Short mmCIF file of C-alpha atoms in Angstrom, two decimals:
data_model
loop_
_atom_site.label_atom_id
_atom_site.label_comp_id
_atom_site.label_asym_id
_atom_site.label_seq_id
_atom_site.Cartn_x
_atom_site.Cartn_y
_atom_site.Cartn_z
CA UNK A 61 0.00 0.00 0.00
CA UNK A 62 1.31 3.43 -0.97
CA UNK A 63 0.18 6.54 0.89
CA UNK A 64 -0.67 9.66 -1.09
CA UNK A 65 -1.76 13.07 0.14
CA UNK A 66 -4.03 15.79 -1.15
CA UNK A 67 -3.74 19.45 -0.21
CA UNK A 68 -6.64 21.86 -0.71
CA UNK A 69 -5.85 25.54 -0.18
CA UNK A 70 -9.12 27.45 -0.13
CA UNK A 71 -9.77 31.13 0.48
CA UNK A 72 -9.56 30.78 4.25
CA UNK A 73 -7.88 27.49 5.17
CA UNK A 74 -5.78 24.52 4.14
CA UNK A 75 -7.03 20.94 4.38
CA UNK A 76 -4.83 17.88 3.95
CA UNK A 77 -5.81 14.22 3.70
CA UNK A 78 -3.49 11.23 3.52
CA UNK A 79 -5.10 8.31 1.68
CA UNK A 80 -4.50 4.72 0.72
CA UNK A 81 -3.58 4.99 -2.96
CA UNK A 82 -5.49 1.85 -3.88
CA UNK A 83 -8.80 2.37 -2.08
CA UNK A 84 -8.92 6.08 -1.30
CA UNK A 85 -9.52 5.40 2.39
CA UNK A 86 -8.60 8.48 4.40
CA UNK A 87 -5.88 7.48 6.86
CA UNK A 88 -5.08 10.87 8.38
CA UNK A 89 -6.32 14.42 7.97
CA UNK A 90 -5.55 17.91 9.17
CA UNK A 91 -6.61 21.49 8.62
CA UNK A 92 -5.48 24.96 9.57
CA UNK A 93 -6.73 28.49 8.88
CA UNK A 94 -4.68 30.89 6.85
CA UNK A 95 -2.87 33.29 9.19
CA UNK A 96 -4.50 36.68 9.63
CA UNK A 97 -2.37 39.39 7.96
CA UNK A 98 -0.51 41.70 10.30
CA UNK A 99 -1.30 44.69 8.10
CA UNK A 100 -4.59 46.27 9.29
CA UNK A 101 -5.00 47.87 5.85
CA UNK A 102 -4.83 44.55 3.98
CA UNK A 103 -7.69 44.08 1.54
CA UNK A 104 -9.96 41.03 2.04
CA UNK A 105 -9.53 40.08 -1.63
CA UNK A 106 -5.74 40.09 -1.50
CA UNK A 107 -3.18 37.81 0.15
CA UNK A 108 0.53 37.31 0.55
CA UNK A 109 0.97 33.80 -0.92
CA UNK A 110 3.40 32.99 1.88
CA UNK A 111 0.47 32.63 4.28
CA UNK A 112 -0.68 29.61 2.26
CA UNK A 113 2.64 27.93 2.96
CA UNK A 114 2.40 28.73 6.68
CA UNK A 115 -1.12 27.30 6.76
CA UNK A 116 0.05 24.20 4.89
CA UNK A 117 2.78 23.63 7.46
CA UNK A 118 0.30 23.99 10.33
CA UNK A 119 -2.16 21.58 8.69
CA UNK A 120 0.60 19.00 8.17
CA UNK A 121 1.78 19.10 11.79
CA UNK A 122 2.09 15.92 13.82
CA UNK A 123 3.58 13.75 11.09
CA UNK A 124 0.55 13.90 8.80
CA UNK A 125 2.72 13.51 5.69
CA UNK A 126 4.93 10.76 7.12
CA UNK A 127 5.35 7.92 4.64
CA UNK A 128 3.61 9.83 1.82
CA UNK A 129 4.99 9.08 -1.65
CA UNK A 130 3.06 11.58 -3.76
CA UNK A 131 1.15 14.81 -3.21
CA UNK A 132 -1.55 16.55 -5.24
CA UNK A 133 -2.53 20.19 -4.79
CA UNK A 134 -5.96 21.76 -5.18
CA UNK A 135 -6.53 25.47 -4.65
CA UNK A 136 -8.99 28.29 -5.14
CA UNK A 137 -9.39 29.11 -8.81
CA UNK A 138 -8.97 32.33 -10.81
CA UNK A 139 -6.45 34.13 -8.56
CA UNK A 140 -3.60 36.23 -9.93
CA UNK A 141 -0.03 35.97 -8.67
CA UNK A 142 2.15 38.32 -10.70
CA UNK A 143 5.91 37.76 -10.82
CA UNK A 144 8.59 39.91 -12.40
CA UNK A 145 11.25 38.66 -14.81
CA UNK A 146 13.30 37.34 -11.87
CA UNK A 147 10.40 35.38 -10.35
CA UNK A 148 9.83 37.94 -7.55
CA UNK A 149 6.29 38.74 -6.40
CA UNK A 150 5.24 42.14 -7.77
CA UNK A 151 2.29 42.74 -5.43
CA UNK A 152 0.00 40.69 -3.18
CA UNK A 153 -2.05 38.04 -4.94
CA UNK A 154 -5.50 39.12 -6.05
CA UNK A 155 -8.04 36.42 -5.17
CA UNK A 156 -11.08 35.20 -7.06
CA UNK A 157 -13.51 36.99 -4.71
CA UNK A 158 -12.00 40.47 -5.03
CA UNK A 159 -14.79 42.64 -6.52
CA UNK A 160 -12.64 45.39 -8.04
CA UNK A 161 -12.47 43.87 -11.50
CA UNK A 162 -16.22 44.07 -12.30
CA UNK A 163 -15.71 47.09 -14.53
CA UNK A 164 -12.65 45.48 -16.12
CA UNK A 165 -14.66 42.36 -16.98
CA UNK A 166 -17.34 44.51 -18.63
CA UNK A 167 -14.70 46.42 -20.60
CA UNK A 168 -13.12 43.18 -21.83
CA UNK A 169 -16.53 41.87 -22.85
CA UNK A 170 -17.03 44.86 -25.12
CA UNK A 171 -13.41 44.95 -26.33
CA UNK A 172 -13.66 41.53 -27.97
CA UNK A 173 -17.15 42.00 -29.35
CA UNK A 174 -19.58 40.60 -26.77
CA UNK A 175 -20.55 37.20 -25.30
CA UNK A 176 -20.55 35.27 -28.58
CA UNK A 177 -16.98 36.35 -29.38
CA UNK A 178 -15.73 35.33 -25.93
CA UNK A 179 -17.49 31.97 -25.88
CA UNK A 180 -16.09 31.20 -29.32
CA UNK A 181 -12.60 32.07 -28.03
CA UNK A 182 -12.51 30.44 -24.58
CA UNK A 183 -15.93 28.84 -24.07
CA UNK A 184 -16.97 31.42 -21.47
CA UNK A 185 -17.70 35.06 -20.83
CA UNK A 186 -15.02 36.47 -18.48
CA UNK A 187 -16.49 37.11 -15.04
CA UNK A 188 -14.91 39.55 -12.56
CA UNK A 189 -13.36 36.54 -10.79
CA UNK A 190 -11.37 35.50 -13.88
CA UNK A 191 -7.64 36.16 -13.97
CA UNK A 192 -7.92 38.03 -17.27
CA UNK A 193 -10.25 40.60 -15.67
CA UNK A 194 -7.74 41.16 -12.86
CA UNK A 195 -5.03 41.80 -15.45
CA UNK A 196 -7.24 44.41 -17.12
CA UNK A 197 -7.89 46.08 -13.75
CA UNK A 198 -4.16 46.12 -13.00
CA UNK A 199 -3.34 47.71 -16.33
CA UNK A 200 -5.80 50.52 -15.63
CA UNK A 201 -5.23 51.21 -11.95
CA UNK A 202 -1.67 49.99 -11.26
CA UNK A 203 0.10 50.52 -14.58
CA UNK A 204 3.60 50.47 -13.06
CA UNK A 205 2.94 47.05 -11.51
CA UNK A 206 1.32 45.88 -14.75
CA UNK A 207 4.47 46.74 -16.70
CA UNK A 208 6.66 44.84 -14.19
CA UNK A 209 4.67 41.60 -14.38
CA UNK A 210 6.38 39.08 -16.65
CA UNK A 211 4.47 35.95 -15.66
CA UNK A 212 1.30 34.99 -13.83
CA UNK A 213 0.63 31.91 -11.72
CA UNK A 214 -2.60 30.65 -10.20
CA UNK A 215 -2.68 29.72 -6.49
CA UNK A 216 -2.24 25.99 -7.14
CA UNK A 217 0.56 26.70 -9.65
CA UNK A 218 2.40 28.77 -7.04
CA UNK A 219 2.07 26.11 -4.33
CA UNK A 220 3.36 23.39 -6.65
CA UNK A 221 6.27 25.64 -7.61
CA UNK A 222 7.10 26.15 -3.93
CA UNK A 223 6.92 22.45 -3.10
CA UNK A 224 9.26 21.65 -5.99
CA UNK A 225 11.87 24.15 -4.80
CA UNK A 226 11.35 26.93 -7.39
CA UNK A 227 12.30 25.11 -10.61
CA UNK A 228 12.72 27.10 -13.82
CA UNK A 229 9.71 25.40 -15.37
CA UNK A 230 6.36 26.61 -14.06
CA UNK A 231 3.39 24.28 -14.55
CA UNK A 232 -0.39 24.22 -14.32
CA UNK A 233 -3.17 21.88 -15.47
CA UNK A 234 -5.92 22.29 -18.02
CA UNK A 235 -8.68 22.47 -15.38
CA UNK A 236 -7.29 25.46 -13.51
CA UNK A 237 -5.98 27.06 -16.71
CA UNK A 238 -9.52 27.06 -18.13
CA UNK A 239 -10.55 29.58 -15.46
CA UNK A 240 -8.02 32.21 -16.44
CA UNK A 241 -9.87 33.66 -19.42
CA UNK A 242 -6.82 33.27 -21.66
CA UNK A 243 -6.52 29.49 -22.03
CA UNK A 244 -9.07 27.86 -24.29
CA UNK A 245 -10.53 24.43 -23.45
CA UNK A 246 -11.79 24.41 -27.04
CA UNK A 247 -8.35 24.54 -28.65
CA UNK A 248 -6.25 23.48 -25.65
CA UNK A 249 -3.98 26.49 -26.15
CA UNK A 250 -3.18 29.81 -24.53
CA UNK A 251 -4.56 32.97 -26.13
CA UNK A 252 -1.74 35.49 -25.77
CA UNK A 253 -3.83 37.93 -27.80
CA UNK A 254 -6.33 37.99 -24.91
CA UNK A 255 -3.51 38.49 -22.39
CA UNK A 256 -2.31 41.46 -24.44
CA UNK A 257 -5.87 42.79 -24.77
CA UNK A 258 -6.11 42.82 -20.98
CA UNK A 259 -2.61 43.72 -19.80
CA UNK A 260 -1.03 45.42 -22.78
CA UNK A 261 1.77 42.88 -23.25
CA UNK A 262 2.23 39.12 -23.44
CA UNK A 263 3.29 36.98 -20.47
CA UNK A 264 5.34 33.93 -19.71
CA UNK A 265 2.68 31.37 -18.83
CA UNK A 266 3.01 27.99 -17.07
CA UNK A 267 3.26 24.77 -19.07
CA UNK A 268 -0.08 22.93 -19.13
CA UNK A 269 0.45 19.34 -17.98
CA UNK A 270 -1.55 16.31 -19.04
CA UNK A 271 -3.95 15.02 -16.36
CA UNK A 272 -1.71 12.21 -15.03
CA UNK A 273 1.60 13.94 -15.79
CA UNK A 274 3.69 14.75 -12.71
CA UNK A 275 4.81 18.32 -12.17
CA UNK A 276 8.09 16.96 -10.80
CA UNK A 277 9.74 15.74 -7.62
CA UNK A 278 10.67 17.61 -4.47
CA UNK A 279 14.35 17.82 -3.50
CA UNK A 280 13.56 14.88 -1.17
CA UNK A 281 12.20 12.80 -4.06
CA UNK A 282 8.48 13.16 -3.34
CA UNK A 283 6.31 13.13 -6.49
CA UNK A 284 4.09 16.17 -7.01
CA UNK A 285 1.21 15.73 -9.45
CA UNK A 286 -0.14 18.39 -11.80
CA UNK A 287 -2.62 19.79 -9.30
CA UNK A 288 -5.85 21.54 -10.31
CA UNK A 289 -8.58 23.98 -9.29
CA UNK A 290 -10.94 23.25 -6.41
CA UNK A 291 -14.05 22.43 -8.46
CA UNK A 292 -12.06 20.08 -10.69
CA UNK A 293 -10.48 18.43 -7.66
CA UNK A 294 -13.89 17.99 -6.02
CA UNK A 295 -15.20 16.29 -9.16
CA UNK A 296 -12.22 13.94 -9.06
CA UNK A 297 -12.71 13.29 -5.35
CA UNK A 298 -16.37 12.46 -5.86
CA UNK A 299 -15.54 10.09 -8.70
CA UNK A 300 -17.71 11.88 -11.26
CA UNK A 301 -17.97 10.57 -14.80
CA UNK A 302 -20.03 11.29 -17.91
CA UNK A 303 -23.69 11.56 -16.97
CA UNK A 304 -22.92 12.93 -13.49
CA UNK A 305 -23.75 16.48 -12.43
CA UNK A 306 -23.16 18.46 -9.25
CA UNK A 307 -25.53 20.91 -7.61
CA UNK A 308 -23.54 22.73 -4.94
CA UNK A 309 -25.79 24.74 -2.62
CA UNK A 310 -23.71 27.46 -1.03
CA UNK A 311 -25.18 30.92 -0.53
CA UNK A 312 -25.13 30.93 -4.33
CA UNK A 313 -25.37 27.81 -6.47
CA UNK A 314 -22.79 26.11 -8.68
CA UNK A 315 -24.07 23.54 -11.14
CA UNK A 316 -21.72 21.57 -13.39
CA UNK A 317 -21.52 18.25 -15.18
CA UNK A 318 -18.91 16.00 -16.74
CA UNK A 319 -18.94 16.12 -20.53
CA UNK A 320 -16.71 14.74 -23.25
CA UNK A 321 -16.25 17.97 -25.18
CA UNK A 322 -16.08 21.71 -24.66
CA UNK A 323 -19.38 23.56 -24.86
CA UNK A 324 -19.78 26.83 -26.75
CA UNK A 325 -22.88 28.67 -25.52
CA UNK A 326 -23.22 31.99 -27.34
CA UNK A 327 -25.48 33.36 -24.58
CA UNK A 328 -22.68 33.04 -22.04
CA UNK A 329 -24.87 31.25 -19.45
CA UNK A 330 -22.69 28.13 -19.68
CA UNK A 331 -18.99 28.46 -18.87
CA UNK A 332 -16.94 25.70 -20.46
CA UNK A 333 -14.22 24.63 -18.05
CA UNK A 334 -11.89 21.67 -18.47
CA UNK A 335 -11.71 19.00 -15.78
CA UNK A 336 -8.79 17.12 -14.26
CA UNK A 337 -9.23 13.90 -16.30
CA UNK A 338 -9.09 15.12 -19.90
CA UNK A 339 -12.83 15.78 -20.11
CA UNK A 340 -14.81 18.96 -19.53
CA UNK A 341 -16.89 20.58 -16.77
CA UNK A 342 -19.48 22.90 -18.32
CA UNK A 343 -20.84 25.04 -15.51
CA UNK A 344 -23.70 27.40 -14.77
CA UNK A 345 -24.19 29.51 -11.67
CA UNK A 346 -27.18 30.78 -9.73
CA UNK A 347 -27.01 33.75 -7.40
CA UNK A 348 -29.60 32.27 -5.05
CA UNK A 349 -29.34 28.96 -3.25
CA UNK A 350 -28.89 28.36 0.49
CA UNK A 351 -29.50 32.03 1.28
CA UNK A 352 -33.11 31.53 0.14
CA UNK A 353 -33.66 29.01 2.93
CA UNK A 354 -31.73 31.06 5.50
CA UNK A 355 -33.76 34.18 4.72
CA UNK A 356 -37.05 32.28 4.89
CA UNK A 357 -36.04 30.61 8.15
CA UNK A 358 -35.24 34.02 9.65
CA UNK A 359 -38.65 35.30 8.54
CA UNK A 360 -40.33 32.30 10.18
CA UNK A 361 -38.24 32.58 13.34
CA UNK A 362 -36.59 29.18 13.06
CA UNK A 363 -33.30 27.61 12.00
CA UNK A 364 -32.68 25.56 8.84
CA UNK A 365 -33.57 22.30 10.55
CA UNK A 366 -36.84 23.83 11.73
CA UNK A 367 -37.53 25.08 8.20
CA UNK A 368 -36.96 21.57 6.86
CA UNK A 369 -39.38 20.12 9.43
CA UNK A 370 -42.03 22.69 8.50
CA UNK A 371 -41.60 22.01 4.77
CA UNK A 372 -42.21 18.29 5.28
CA UNK A 373 -45.50 19.10 7.07
CA UNK A 374 -46.75 20.70 3.84
CA UNK A 375 -47.49 18.89 0.59
CA UNK A 376 -46.00 19.09 -2.93
CA UNK A 377 -46.85 22.41 -4.52
CA UNK A 378 -47.24 24.11 -1.11
CA UNK A 379 -51.01 24.61 -1.62
CA UNK A 380 -50.29 26.72 -4.71
CA UNK A 381 -47.71 28.95 -3.03
CA UNK A 382 -44.74 29.64 -5.32
CA UNK A 383 -41.56 31.46 -4.36
CA UNK A 384 -39.45 32.79 -7.23
CA UNK A 385 -36.17 32.95 -5.30
CA UNK A 386 -34.45 35.84 -7.07
CA UNK A 387 -33.55 37.64 -3.84
CA UNK A 388 -30.42 39.26 -5.29
CA UNK A 389 -31.36 39.19 -8.95
CA UNK A 390 -30.35 36.08 -10.84
CA UNK A 391 -27.68 34.92 -13.24
CA UNK A 392 -29.41 31.76 -14.50
CA UNK A 393 -31.91 32.74 -15.80
CA UNK A 394 -30.44 36.13 -16.72
CA UNK A 395 -32.49 38.42 -14.47
CA UNK A 396 -29.87 40.70 -12.88
CA UNK A 397 -32.36 43.27 -11.63
CA UNK A 398 -35.12 40.93 -10.46
CA UNK A 399 -36.37 40.53 -6.89
CA UNK A 400 -37.95 37.56 -5.19
CA UNK A 401 -41.69 37.06 -5.72
CA UNK A 402 -44.24 35.11 -3.68
CA UNK A 403 -47.36 34.19 -5.64
CA UNK A 404 -50.42 31.96 -5.17
CA UNK A 405 -51.33 33.44 -1.80
CA UNK A 406 -54.78 32.29 -0.67
CA UNK A 407 -56.28 31.90 2.77
CA UNK A 408 -55.52 28.18 2.88
CA UNK A 409 -51.90 28.63 1.73
CA UNK A 410 -50.94 31.33 4.21
CA UNK A 411 -49.29 29.07 6.77
CA UNK A 412 -45.65 28.75 7.86
CA UNK A 413 -45.38 25.16 6.65
CA UNK A 414 -46.46 26.12 3.13
CA UNK A 415 -44.04 29.06 2.96
CA UNK A 416 -41.23 26.75 4.12
CA UNK A 417 -42.17 24.24 1.42
CA UNK A 418 -42.35 26.98 -1.23
CA UNK A 419 -38.85 28.16 -0.26
CA UNK A 420 -37.36 24.68 -0.64
CA UNK A 421 -39.21 24.04 -3.88
CA UNK A 422 -38.31 27.48 -5.26
CA UNK A 423 -34.61 27.04 -4.53
CA UNK A 424 -34.57 23.56 -6.08
CA UNK A 425 -36.70 24.55 -9.10
CA UNK A 426 -34.17 27.30 -9.78
CA UNK A 427 -31.39 24.69 -9.63
CA UNK A 428 -33.42 22.37 -11.88
CA UNK A 429 -33.77 25.20 -14.40
CA UNK A 430 -29.98 25.52 -14.35
CA UNK A 431 -29.61 21.77 -14.98
CA UNK A 432 -31.94 22.20 -17.96
CA UNK A 433 -29.60 24.87 -19.36
CA UNK A 434 -26.87 22.21 -19.37
CA UNK A 435 -29.21 19.62 -20.89
CA UNK A 436 -30.09 22.06 -23.67
CA UNK A 437 -26.41 21.93 -24.70
CA UNK A 438 -26.63 18.17 -25.19
CA UNK A 439 -25.16 17.33 -21.77
CA UNK A 440 -26.56 14.14 -20.31
CA UNK A 441 -27.57 14.23 -16.64
CA UNK A 442 -28.23 10.75 -15.25
CA UNK A 443 -27.31 11.42 -11.63
CA UNK A 444 -26.92 14.53 -9.45
CA UNK A 445 -24.52 14.93 -6.54
CA UNK A 446 -25.94 17.36 -3.98
CA UNK A 447 -23.24 19.26 -2.07
CA UNK A 448 -23.35 21.65 0.87
CA UNK A 449 -24.90 21.51 4.33
CA UNK A 450 -28.23 22.65 2.87
CA UNK A 451 -28.27 19.57 0.63
CA UNK A 452 -28.27 17.33 3.70
CA UNK A 453 -31.50 18.77 5.11
CA UNK A 454 -34.23 16.06 5.09
CA UNK A 455 -36.66 18.22 3.09
CA UNK A 456 -34.06 18.99 0.43
CA UNK A 457 -33.01 15.34 0.19
CA UNK A 458 -36.64 14.27 -0.27
CA UNK A 459 -37.74 16.94 -2.73
CA UNK A 460 -34.60 17.24 -4.91
CA UNK A 461 -34.96 13.83 -6.66
CA UNK A 462 -38.57 14.66 -7.53
CA UNK A 463 -37.63 17.97 -9.17
CA UNK A 464 -34.34 16.89 -10.76
CA UNK A 465 -35.95 13.71 -12.12
CA UNK A 466 -32.85 11.55 -11.55
CA UNK A 467 -31.19 9.79 -8.61
CA UNK A 468 -29.59 12.21 -6.16
CA UNK A 469 -26.39 11.31 -4.32
CA UNK A 470 -25.76 13.07 -1.00
CA UNK A 471 -22.12 12.54 -0.01
CA UNK A 472 -21.09 12.81 3.63
CA UNK A 473 -19.42 16.08 4.63
CA UNK A 474 -15.75 15.92 3.84
CA UNK A 475 -12.76 17.46 2.14
CA UNK A 476 -13.76 16.37 -1.37
CA UNK A 477 -11.28 18.68 -3.13
CA UNK A 478 -8.38 17.47 -0.96
CA UNK A 479 -9.41 13.88 -1.61
CA UNK A 480 -9.54 14.61 -5.34
CA UNK A 481 -6.02 16.06 -5.19
CA UNK A 482 -4.87 12.88 -3.42
CA UNK A 483 -6.54 10.76 -6.10
CA UNK A 484 -4.68 12.71 -8.77
CA UNK A 485 -1.42 12.06 -6.89
CA UNK A 486 -2.21 8.33 -6.81
CA UNK A 487 -2.89 8.45 -10.55
CA UNK A 488 0.41 10.16 -11.31
CA UNK A 489 2.23 7.70 -9.05
CA UNK A 490 0.65 4.67 -10.75
CA UNK A 491 1.08 5.99 -14.30
CA UNK A 492 -2.12 4.24 -15.45
CA UNK A 493 -4.39 5.41 -18.31
CA UNK A 494 -7.25 6.16 -15.88
CA UNK A 495 -7.27 7.29 -12.24
CA UNK A 496 -7.64 4.59 -9.59
CA UNK A 497 -11.21 3.66 -8.74
CA UNK A 498 -12.04 5.01 -5.30
CA UNK A 499 -15.43 4.35 -3.72
CA UNK A 500 -17.30 7.15 -1.94
CA UNK A 501 -18.09 5.74 1.50
CA UNK A 502 -21.28 6.63 3.38
CA UNK A 503 -22.88 8.40 0.42
CA UNK A 504 -26.68 8.23 0.38
CA UNK A 505 -28.50 7.81 -2.93
CA UNK A 506 -32.17 8.76 -3.20
CA UNK A 507 -33.85 7.45 -6.35
CA UNK A 508 -37.20 8.97 -7.40
CA UNK A 509 -40.09 6.59 -7.93
CA UNK A 510 -41.16 6.72 -11.58
CA UNK A 511 -44.87 6.29 -10.80
CA UNK A 512 -45.12 8.64 -7.84
CA UNK A 513 -42.19 11.02 -7.46
CA UNK A 514 -41.66 11.97 -11.10
CA UNK A 515 -45.28 13.06 -11.73
CA UNK A 516 -45.19 15.04 -8.47
CA UNK A 517 -41.98 16.74 -9.51
CA UNK A 518 -43.32 17.51 -12.97
CA UNK A 519 -46.42 19.13 -11.47
CA UNK A 520 -44.41 21.29 -9.05
CA UNK A 521 -42.07 22.41 -11.81
CA UNK A 522 -45.01 23.21 -14.11
CA UNK A 523 -46.56 25.37 -11.37
CA UNK A 524 -43.20 27.12 -10.80
CA UNK A 525 -42.64 27.61 -14.55
CA UNK A 526 -46.08 29.19 -14.98
CA UNK A 527 -45.39 31.67 -12.20
CA UNK A 528 -41.91 32.45 -13.54
CA UNK A 529 -43.13 33.06 -17.08
CA UNK A 530 -46.02 35.21 -15.86
CA UNK A 531 -43.78 37.45 -13.73
CA UNK A 532 -40.77 37.29 -16.07
CA UNK A 533 -42.13 36.60 -19.60
CA UNK A 534 -38.64 36.99 -21.05
CA UNK A 535 -37.79 33.55 -19.56
CA UNK A 536 -40.51 31.75 -21.55
CA UNK A 537 -39.54 29.38 -24.33
#
């Protein structure tokens, strides 16, 4: 038995798991928060990359990596670490969640000719989180720093480079590269013309490794795999394959599926990312997910568990009560200026249990609409993995299979991205054509009954669709 490890460096913490390379069983695990910057003026959307190394060391304390033969690295996507010609950090890293580049993203959208031009180029419309938008912001607001930058790394690229002892060759993988806005999953090549459009000059960019290709070995001889972005690592950790989709219910929603080819959606609703296996992860996003339930629970004076209990006391369709959950506008469907709407209010429907049910159904119908956007691109969805604490609520687990129309897998809480990074390390260590088969222990699968659940789900979605199209007729069709 070989032991492999996966590191996941997120926005706020580092998680590490050490796994059996053959079965994926987690043998040891650790986590540590990123140190709080000493500078009181530090921006929340910026970081000194050195804190990620300090956090990694804290998470690995106590011999966690003892006996490990290979390590994989997952990290937050889209960040920008600018280095000068000598490999020296020019300024603090700008993270994916820094909001300053919203105007830069809009300017880039127009500069290339709109959504259709961008999706034809890179399979996506550049969002403010994308690295290319950060480059455009830098060129406008920090031109001296922009001129100094000679190369750009993503967070996982930088961590791999550090673990390897600063080799001359910088590397990345196709999954993380596909979130930059200047690497195309369609062609599999960098678009230096888009780098120049954003920054004003071309950059030295990291070599894109094949999925099972090692990045190298540490000075101590430890194999380091290619690494990848956190969504791609999570897909690998969950063992997703063609026909599998993920609905991740954070405050906002992330919905993606495994597909064999890049998707070009001229509307820009679908972002075509690459995955960590050689396939693709077309993705859509909703602005409203778990926050819909939290806001409704606060209105009803209960917690999420209480909301779930109330929802299960109601019946499908919530006595005609429909909540269109666009509390902060919506991205999918494209309703940026919308607000939430509660319709179907009658004397018999005005009860807490029905409002709780309408909130759960509204959130899940919105996610089901997003899944349909993927299906409309020819992406097969045979099974849905439901992620996030909200997905483990009994009401959500019961109602989701009815509305999604396919079996729903609810994995146990865990460090899925770190486990995916470890699985990639095991793959690179083995040198096999496909990654090792790792089972997902303790996952619960809920399969809808074709004679009972599917007609119920169809009726609820029809009621929701009628309300949506009446309030927002631009979504019809």
